[in-house]
Amino acid sequence: MSPITFEGLILRRFQNNDATAFANAARESVDTVGRWMPWCTPSFSKQDALAWFKQCRASARSETGYELGVFSQQTGEFLGGVALNAIHHQNLFCNLGYWVKQSAQRKGVALRAVRALVPHAFHVLGMQRVEIVIATGNTASEAIARNYGAHFEGIARNRLQLHGVAVSASIFSIVP
């Protein structure tokens, strides 16, 4: 997947030299991101980031997921991540996920990243449906989905696992 430049952001595949910035962003964001993404812990390390990048490359090779870093176009600073994953080629749908490090939150980064990536899902990957699955209570992520214009379809019980506990999730969809 080629890099995407959009409204001051660059979305691109992770490179190994991004690992330190990724680990620092994870540790900085435990209070906000860690609540909703169990991998985001105070002990998240550069080695954890490198292992994640390896998984990202494998998903891209198998065409089941495209996990991208979100960077400032102006400074190159790592801001967070966005992904099209859980790709179902037979039924032409996928999941869209996003996170932004704590110091870059509330600056429009996630919404711009979503705006940049959704057209790729439809026009390049040929998807007919993009789902955003958000743990109930994650109002910041729900706001991004709503601000993008995703359609709220309902609450799915026991849809996600968070910190070893089944939780309900809000299901949003985007269709072409």
PDB file of C-alpha atoms in Angstrom:
ATOM      1  CA  MET A   1       0.000   0.000   0.000  1.00  0.00           C
ATOM      2  CA  SER A   2       1.429   3.335  -1.033  1.00  0.00           C
ATOM      3  CA  PRO A   3       1.606   6.207   1.452  1.00  0.00           C
ATOM      4  CA  ILE A   4      -1.460   8.455   1.592  1.00  0.00           C
ATOM      5  CA  THR A   5      -0.977  12.194   2.088  1.00  0.00           C
ATOM      6  CA  PHE A   6      -4.092  14.012   3.259  1.00  0.00           C
ATOM      7  CA  GLU A   7      -4.778  17.300   5.066  1.00  0.00           C
ATOM      8  CA  GLY A   8      -1.398  17.552   6.798  1.00  0.00           C
ATOM      9  CA  LEU A   9      -1.059  13.828   7.512  1.00  0.00           C
ATOM     10  CA  ILE A  10       0.917  11.009   5.991  1.00  0.00           C
ATOM     11  CA  LEU A  11      -0.467   7.499   6.425  1.00  0.00           C
ATOM     12  CA  ARG A  12       2.101   4.826   5.665  1.00  0.00           C
ATOM     13  CA  ARG A  13       3.249   1.355   6.590  1.00  0.00           C
ATOM     14  CA  PHE A  14       5.363   1.112   9.705  1.00  0.00           C
ATOM     15  CA  GLN A  15       9.131   0.960   9.335  1.00  0.00           C
ATOM     16  CA  ASN A  16      11.377  -0.532  11.990  1.00  0.00           C
ATOM     17  CA  ASN A  17      12.838   2.888  12.758  1.00  0.00           C
ATOM     18  CA  ASP A  18       9.319   3.954  13.902  1.00  0.00           C
ATOM     19  CA  ALA A  19       9.471   1.537  16.858  1.00  0.00           C
ATOM     20  CA  THR A  20      10.828   3.946  19.468  1.00  0.00           C
ATOM     21  CA  ALA A  21       8.267   6.643  18.628  1.00  0.00           C
ATOM     22  CA  PHE A  22       5.472   4.053  18.620  1.00  0.00           C
ATOM     23  CA  ALA A  23       6.513   2.691  22.031  1.00  0.00           C
ATOM     24  CA  ASN A  24       6.805   6.190  23.483  1.00  0.00           C
ATOM     25  CA  ALA A  25       3.347   7.074  22.133  1.00  0.00           C
ATOM     26  CA  ALA A  26       1.849   3.922  23.643  1.00  0.00           C
ATOM     27  CA  ARG A  27       3.331   4.601  27.076  1.00  0.00           C
ATOM     28  CA  GLU A  28       2.215   8.253  26.935  1.00  0.00           C
ATOM     29  CA  SER A  29      -1.346   7.197  26.084  1.00  0.00           C
ATOM     30  CA  VAL A  30      -2.110   4.551  28.707  1.00  0.00           C
ATOM     31  CA  ASP A  31      -4.774   6.706  30.401  1.00  0.00           C
ATOM     32  CA  THR A  32      -6.734   7.359  27.203  1.00  0.00           C
ATOM     33  CA  VAL A  33      -5.887   4.706  24.600  1.00  0.00           C
ATOM     34  CA  GLY A  34      -5.007   1.943  27.076  1.00  0.00           C
ATOM     35  CA  ARG A  35      -8.505   1.915  28.493  1.00  0.00           C
ATOM     36  CA  TRP A  36      -9.815   0.734  25.090  1.00  0.00           C
ATOM     37  CA  MET A  37      -6.810  -1.052  23.600  1.00  0.00           C
ATOM     38  CA  PRO A  38      -5.280  -3.603  25.960  1.00  0.00           C
ATOM     39  CA  TRP A  39      -1.911  -3.638  24.168  1.00  0.00           C
ATOM     40  CA  CYS A  40      -1.335  -0.012  25.270  1.00  0.00           C
ATOM     41  CA  THR A  41       0.416  -0.484  28.619  1.00  0.00           C
ATOM     42  CA  PRO A  42       3.026   1.325  30.724  1.00  0.00           C
ATOM     43  CA  SER A  43       5.528  -1.405  29.836  1.00  0.00           C
ATOM     44  CA  PHE A  44       5.028  -1.269  26.044  1.00  0.00           C
ATOM     45  CA  SER A  45       8.535  -1.476  24.553  1.00  0.00           C
ATOM     46  CA  LYS A  46      10.394  -0.936  21.327  1.00  0.00           C
ATOM     47  CA  GLN A  47      10.539  -4.743  20.999  1.00  0.00           C
ATOM     48  CA  ASP A  48       6.734  -4.887  21.349  1.00  0.00           C
ATOM     49  CA  ALA A  49       6.458  -2.334  18.546  1.00  0.00           C
ATOM     50  CA  LEU A  50       8.828  -4.311  16.320  1.00  0.00           C
ATOM     51  CA  ALA A  51       6.790  -7.477  16.938  1.00  0.00           C
ATOM     52  CA  TRP A  52       3.624  -5.549  16.004  1.00  0.00           C
ATOM     53  CA  PHE A  53       5.245  -4.234  12.815  1.00  0.00           C
ATOM     54  CA  LYS A  54       6.123  -7.819  11.866  1.00  0.00           C
ATOM     55  CA  GLN A  55       2.462  -8.801  12.313  1.00  0.00           C
ATOM     56  CA  CYS A  56       1.428  -5.793  10.230  1.00  0.00           C
ATOM     57  CA  ARG A  57       3.679  -6.889   7.362  1.00  0.00           C
ATOM     58  CA  ALA A  58       2.259 -10.424   7.528  1.00  0.00           C
ATOM     59  CA  SER A  59      -1.322  -9.100   7.407  1.00  0.00           C
ATOM     60  CA  ALA A  60      -0.489  -6.939   4.404  1.00  0.00           C
ATOM     61  CA  ARG A  61       1.129  -9.898   2.596  1.00  0.00           C
ATOM     62  CA  SER A  62      -1.959 -12.033   3.214  1.00  0.00           C
ATOM     63  CA  GLU A  63      -4.218  -9.084   2.274  1.00  0.00           C
ATOM     64  CA  THR A  64      -6.169  -9.425   5.522  1.00  0.00           C
ATOM     65  CA  GLY A  65      -5.154  -6.082   7.002  1.00  0.00           C
ATOM     66  CA  TYR A  66      -3.390  -2.814   6.348  1.00  0.00           C
ATOM     67  CA  GLU A  67      -2.122  -1.201   9.557  1.00  0.00           C
ATOM     68  CA  LEU A  68      -0.656   2.232   8.987  1.00  0.00           C
ATOM     69  CA  GLY A  69       1.151   4.802  11.028  1.00  0.00           C
ATOM     70  CA  VAL A  70      -0.231   8.333  11.056  1.00  0.00           C
ATOM     71  CA  PHE A  71       2.463  11.011  10.857  1.00  0.00           C
ATOM     72  CA  SER A  72       2.530  14.790  10.658  1.00  0.00           C
ATOM     73  CA  GLN A  73       3.269  15.822   7.083  1.00  0.00           C
ATOM     74  CA  GLN A  74       5.039  18.940   8.343  1.00  0.00           C
ATOM     75  CA  THR A  75       7.268  17.477  11.065  1.00  0.00           C
ATOM     76  CA  GLY A  76       7.222  13.706  10.520  1.00  0.00           C
ATOM     77  CA  GLU A  77       6.091  13.223  14.139  1.00  0.00           C
ATOM     78  CA  PHE A  78       4.320   9.917  14.853  1.00  0.00           C
ATOM     79  CA  LEU A  79       0.716  10.684  15.866  1.00  0.00           C
ATOM     80  CA  GLY A  80      -1.074   7.336  15.993  1.00  0.00           C
ATOM     81  CA  GLY A  81      -2.375   4.494  13.899  1.00  0.00           C
ATOM     82  CA  VAL A  82      -5.203   3.687  11.516  1.00  0.00           C
ATOM     83  CA  ALA A  83      -6.120   0.402   9.900  1.00  0.00           C
ATOM     84  CA  LEU A  84      -8.307  -1.478   7.525  1.00  0.00           C
ATOM     85  CA  ASN A  85      -8.266  -4.995   8.919  1.00  0.00           C
ATOM     86  CA  ALA A  86     -10.364  -8.140   9.357  1.00  0.00           C
ATOM     87  CA  ILE A  87     -10.786  -7.929   5.582  1.00  0.00           C
ATOM     88  CA  HIS A  88     -13.381 -10.343   4.219  1.00  0.00           C
ATOM     89  CA  HIS A  89     -12.768 -10.664   0.489  1.00  0.00           C
ATOM     90  CA  GLN A  90     -15.766 -12.914  -0.173  1.00  0.00           C
ATOM     91  CA  ASN A  91     -18.332 -10.522   1.301  1.00  0.00           C
ATOM     92  CA  LEU A  92     -16.332  -7.346   0.602  1.00  0.00           C
ATOM     93  CA  PHE A  93     -16.241  -5.789   4.051  1.00  0.00           C
ATOM     94  CA  CYS A  94     -13.592  -4.837   6.560  1.00  0.00           C
ATOM     95  CA  ASN A  95     -13.032  -3.163   9.903  1.00  0.00           C
ATOM     96  CA  LEU A  96     -11.684   0.357  10.317  1.00  0.00           C
ATOM     97  CA  GLY A  97      -9.761   1.159  13.479  1.00  0.00           C
ATOM     98  CA  TYR A  98      -7.872   4.203  14.719  1.00  0.00           C
ATOM     99  CA  TRP A  99      -5.998   5.570  17.704  1.00  0.00           C
ATOM    100  CA  VAL A 100      -4.148   8.809  18.416  1.00  0.00           C
ATOM    101  CA  LYS A 101      -1.463   9.339  21.022  1.00  0.00           C
ATOM    102  CA  GLN A 102      -2.590  11.382  24.004  1.00  0.00           C
ATOM    103  CA  SER A 103      -0.624  14.561  23.203  1.00  0.00           C
ATOM    104  CA  ALA A 104      -2.130  14.702  19.679  1.00  0.00           C
ATOM    105  CA  GLN A 105      -5.745  14.026  20.664  1.00  0.00           C
ATOM    106  CA  ARG A 106      -8.522  16.573  20.066  1.00  0.00           C
ATOM    107  CA  LYS A 107      -6.717  18.051  17.067  1.00  0.00           C
ATOM    108  CA  GLY A 108      -8.676  16.347  14.286  1.00  0.00           C
ATOM    109  CA  VAL A 109      -6.040  13.690  13.615  1.00  0.00           C
ATOM    110  CA  ALA A 110      -8.339  10.649  13.844  1.00  0.00           C
ATOM    111  CA  LEU A 111     -11.097  12.172  11.735  1.00  0.00           C
ATOM    112  CA  ARG A 112      -8.630  13.225   9.024  1.00  0.00           C
ATOM    113  CA  ALA A 113      -7.062   9.744   9.069  1.00  0.00           C
ATOM    114  CA  VAL A 114     -10.504   8.159   8.635  1.00  0.00           C
ATOM    115  CA  ARG A 115     -11.316  10.569   5.788  1.00  0.00           C
ATOM    116  CA  ALA A 116      -8.042   9.628   4.115  1.00  0.00           C
ATOM    117  CA  LEU A 117      -8.435   5.860   4.457  1.00  0.00           C
ATOM    118  CA  VAL A 118     -12.119   5.170   3.715  1.00  0.00           C
ATOM    119  CA  PRO A 119     -11.808   5.950  -0.029  1.00  0.00           C
ATOM    120  CA  HIS A 120      -8.951   3.433  -0.197  1.00  0.00           C
ATOM    121  CA  ALA A 121     -11.262   0.737   1.203  1.00  0.00           C
ATOM    122  CA  PHE A 122     -13.832   1.335  -1.524  1.00  0.00           C
ATOM    123  CA  HIS A 123     -11.821   2.396  -4.557  1.00  0.00           C
ATOM    124  CA  VAL A 124      -8.627   0.357  -4.157  1.00  0.00           C
ATOM    125  CA  LEU A 125      -9.667  -2.676  -2.106  1.00  0.00           C
ATOM    126  CA  GLY A 126     -13.156  -2.882  -3.613  1.00  0.00           C
ATOM    127  CA  MET A 127     -14.968  -3.154  -0.292  1.00  0.00           C
ATOM    128  CA  GLN A 128     -18.725  -2.604  -0.151  1.00  0.00           C
ATOM    129  CA  ARG A 129     -18.894  -2.070   3.609  1.00  0.00           C
ATOM    130  CA  VAL A 130     -16.565  -0.689   6.250  1.00  0.00           C
ATOM    131  CA  GLU A 131     -17.382  -1.350   9.906  1.00  0.00           C
ATOM    132  CA  ILE A 132     -16.207   0.593  12.928  1.00  0.00           C
ATOM    133  CA  VAL A 133     -16.611  -1.486  16.083  1.00  0.00           C
ATOM    134  CA  ILE A 134     -16.234   0.565  19.278  1.00  0.00           C
ATOM    135  CA  ALA A 135     -16.391  -0.626  22.876  1.00  0.00           C
ATOM    136  CA  THR A 136     -19.447   0.842  24.568  1.00  0.00           C
ATOM    137  CA  GLY A 137     -18.408   3.902  26.547  1.00  0.00           C
ATOM    138  CA  ASN A 138     -15.592   4.954  24.215  1.00  0.00           C
ATOM    139  CA  THR A 139     -17.284   8.255  23.462  1.00  0.00           C
ATOM    140  CA  ALA A 140     -14.219   9.797  21.793  1.00  0.00           C
ATOM    141  CA  SER A 141     -14.071   7.054  19.147  1.00  0.00           C
ATOM    142  CA  GLU A 142     -17.842   7.133  18.723  1.00  0.00           C
ATOM    143  CA  ALA A 143     -17.625  10.879  18.083  1.00  0.00           C
ATOM    144  CA  ILE A 144     -15.126  10.278  15.269  1.00  0.00           C
ATOM    145  CA  ALA A 145     -17.437   7.717  13.648  1.00  0.00           C
ATOM    146  CA  ARG A 146     -20.440  10.024  13.953  1.00  0.00           C
ATOM    147  CA  ASN A 147     -18.521  13.087  12.726  1.00  0.00           C
ATOM    148  CA  TYR A 148     -17.389  11.131   9.686  1.00  0.00           C
ATOM    149  CA  GLY A 149     -21.008  10.279   8.970  1.00  0.00           C
ATOM    150  CA  ALA A 150     -20.874   6.553   9.713  1.00  0.00           C
ATOM    151  CA  HIS A 151     -24.285   4.981  10.295  1.00  0.00           C
ATOM    152  CA  PHE A 152     -24.935   3.699  13.828  1.00  0.00           C
ATOM    153  CA  GLU A 153     -26.440   0.226  13.485  1.00  0.00           C
ATOM    154  CA  GLY A 154     -26.745  -0.828  17.101  1.00  0.00           C
ATOM    155  CA  ILE A 155     -25.062  -2.433  20.078  1.00  0.00           C
ATOM    156  CA  ALA A 156     -23.592  -5.928  19.749  1.00  0.00           C
ATOM    157  CA  ARG A 157     -23.398  -7.754  23.077  1.00  0.00           C
ATOM    158  CA  ASN A 158     -20.088  -9.391  24.059  1.00  0.00           C
ATOM    159  CA  ARG A 159     -18.565  -8.189  20.757  1.00  0.00           C
ATOM    160  CA  LEU A 160     -15.082  -7.294  22.053  1.00  0.00           C
ATOM    161  CA  GLN A 161     -12.641  -8.527  24.663  1.00  0.00           C
ATOM    162  CA  LEU A 162     -11.135  -5.767  26.814  1.00  0.00           C
ATOM    163  CA  HIS A 163      -8.650  -6.666  29.505  1.00  0.00           C
ATOM    164  CA  GLY A 164      -9.989 -10.229  29.579  1.00  0.00           C
ATOM    165  CA  VAL A 165     -13.656  -9.239  29.836  1.00  0.00           C
ATOM    166  CA  ALA A 166     -16.353  -9.492  27.149  1.00  0.00           C
ATOM    167  CA  VAL A 167     -17.865  -6.065  26.463  1.00  0.00           C
ATOM    168  CA  SER A 168     -20.610  -4.733  24.235  1.00  0.00           C
ATOM    169  CA  ALA A 169     -19.703  -2.619  21.238  1.00  0.00           C
ATOM    170  CA  SER A 170     -21.352   0.031  19.124  1.00  0.00           C
ATOM    171  CA  ILE A 171     -21.406  -0.965  15.462  1.00  0.00           C
ATOM    172  CA  PHE A 172     -21.116   1.750  12.844  1.00  0.00           C
ATOM    173  CA  SER A 173     -21.020   1.215   9.091  1.00  0.00           C
ATOM    174  CA  ILE A 174     -19.924   3.132   6.050  1.00  0.00           C
ATOM    175  CA  VAL A 175     -21.027   2.108   2.563  1.00  0.00           C
ATOM    176  CA  PRO A 176     -20.160   3.642  -0.793  1.00  0.00           C
TER     177      PRO A 176
END
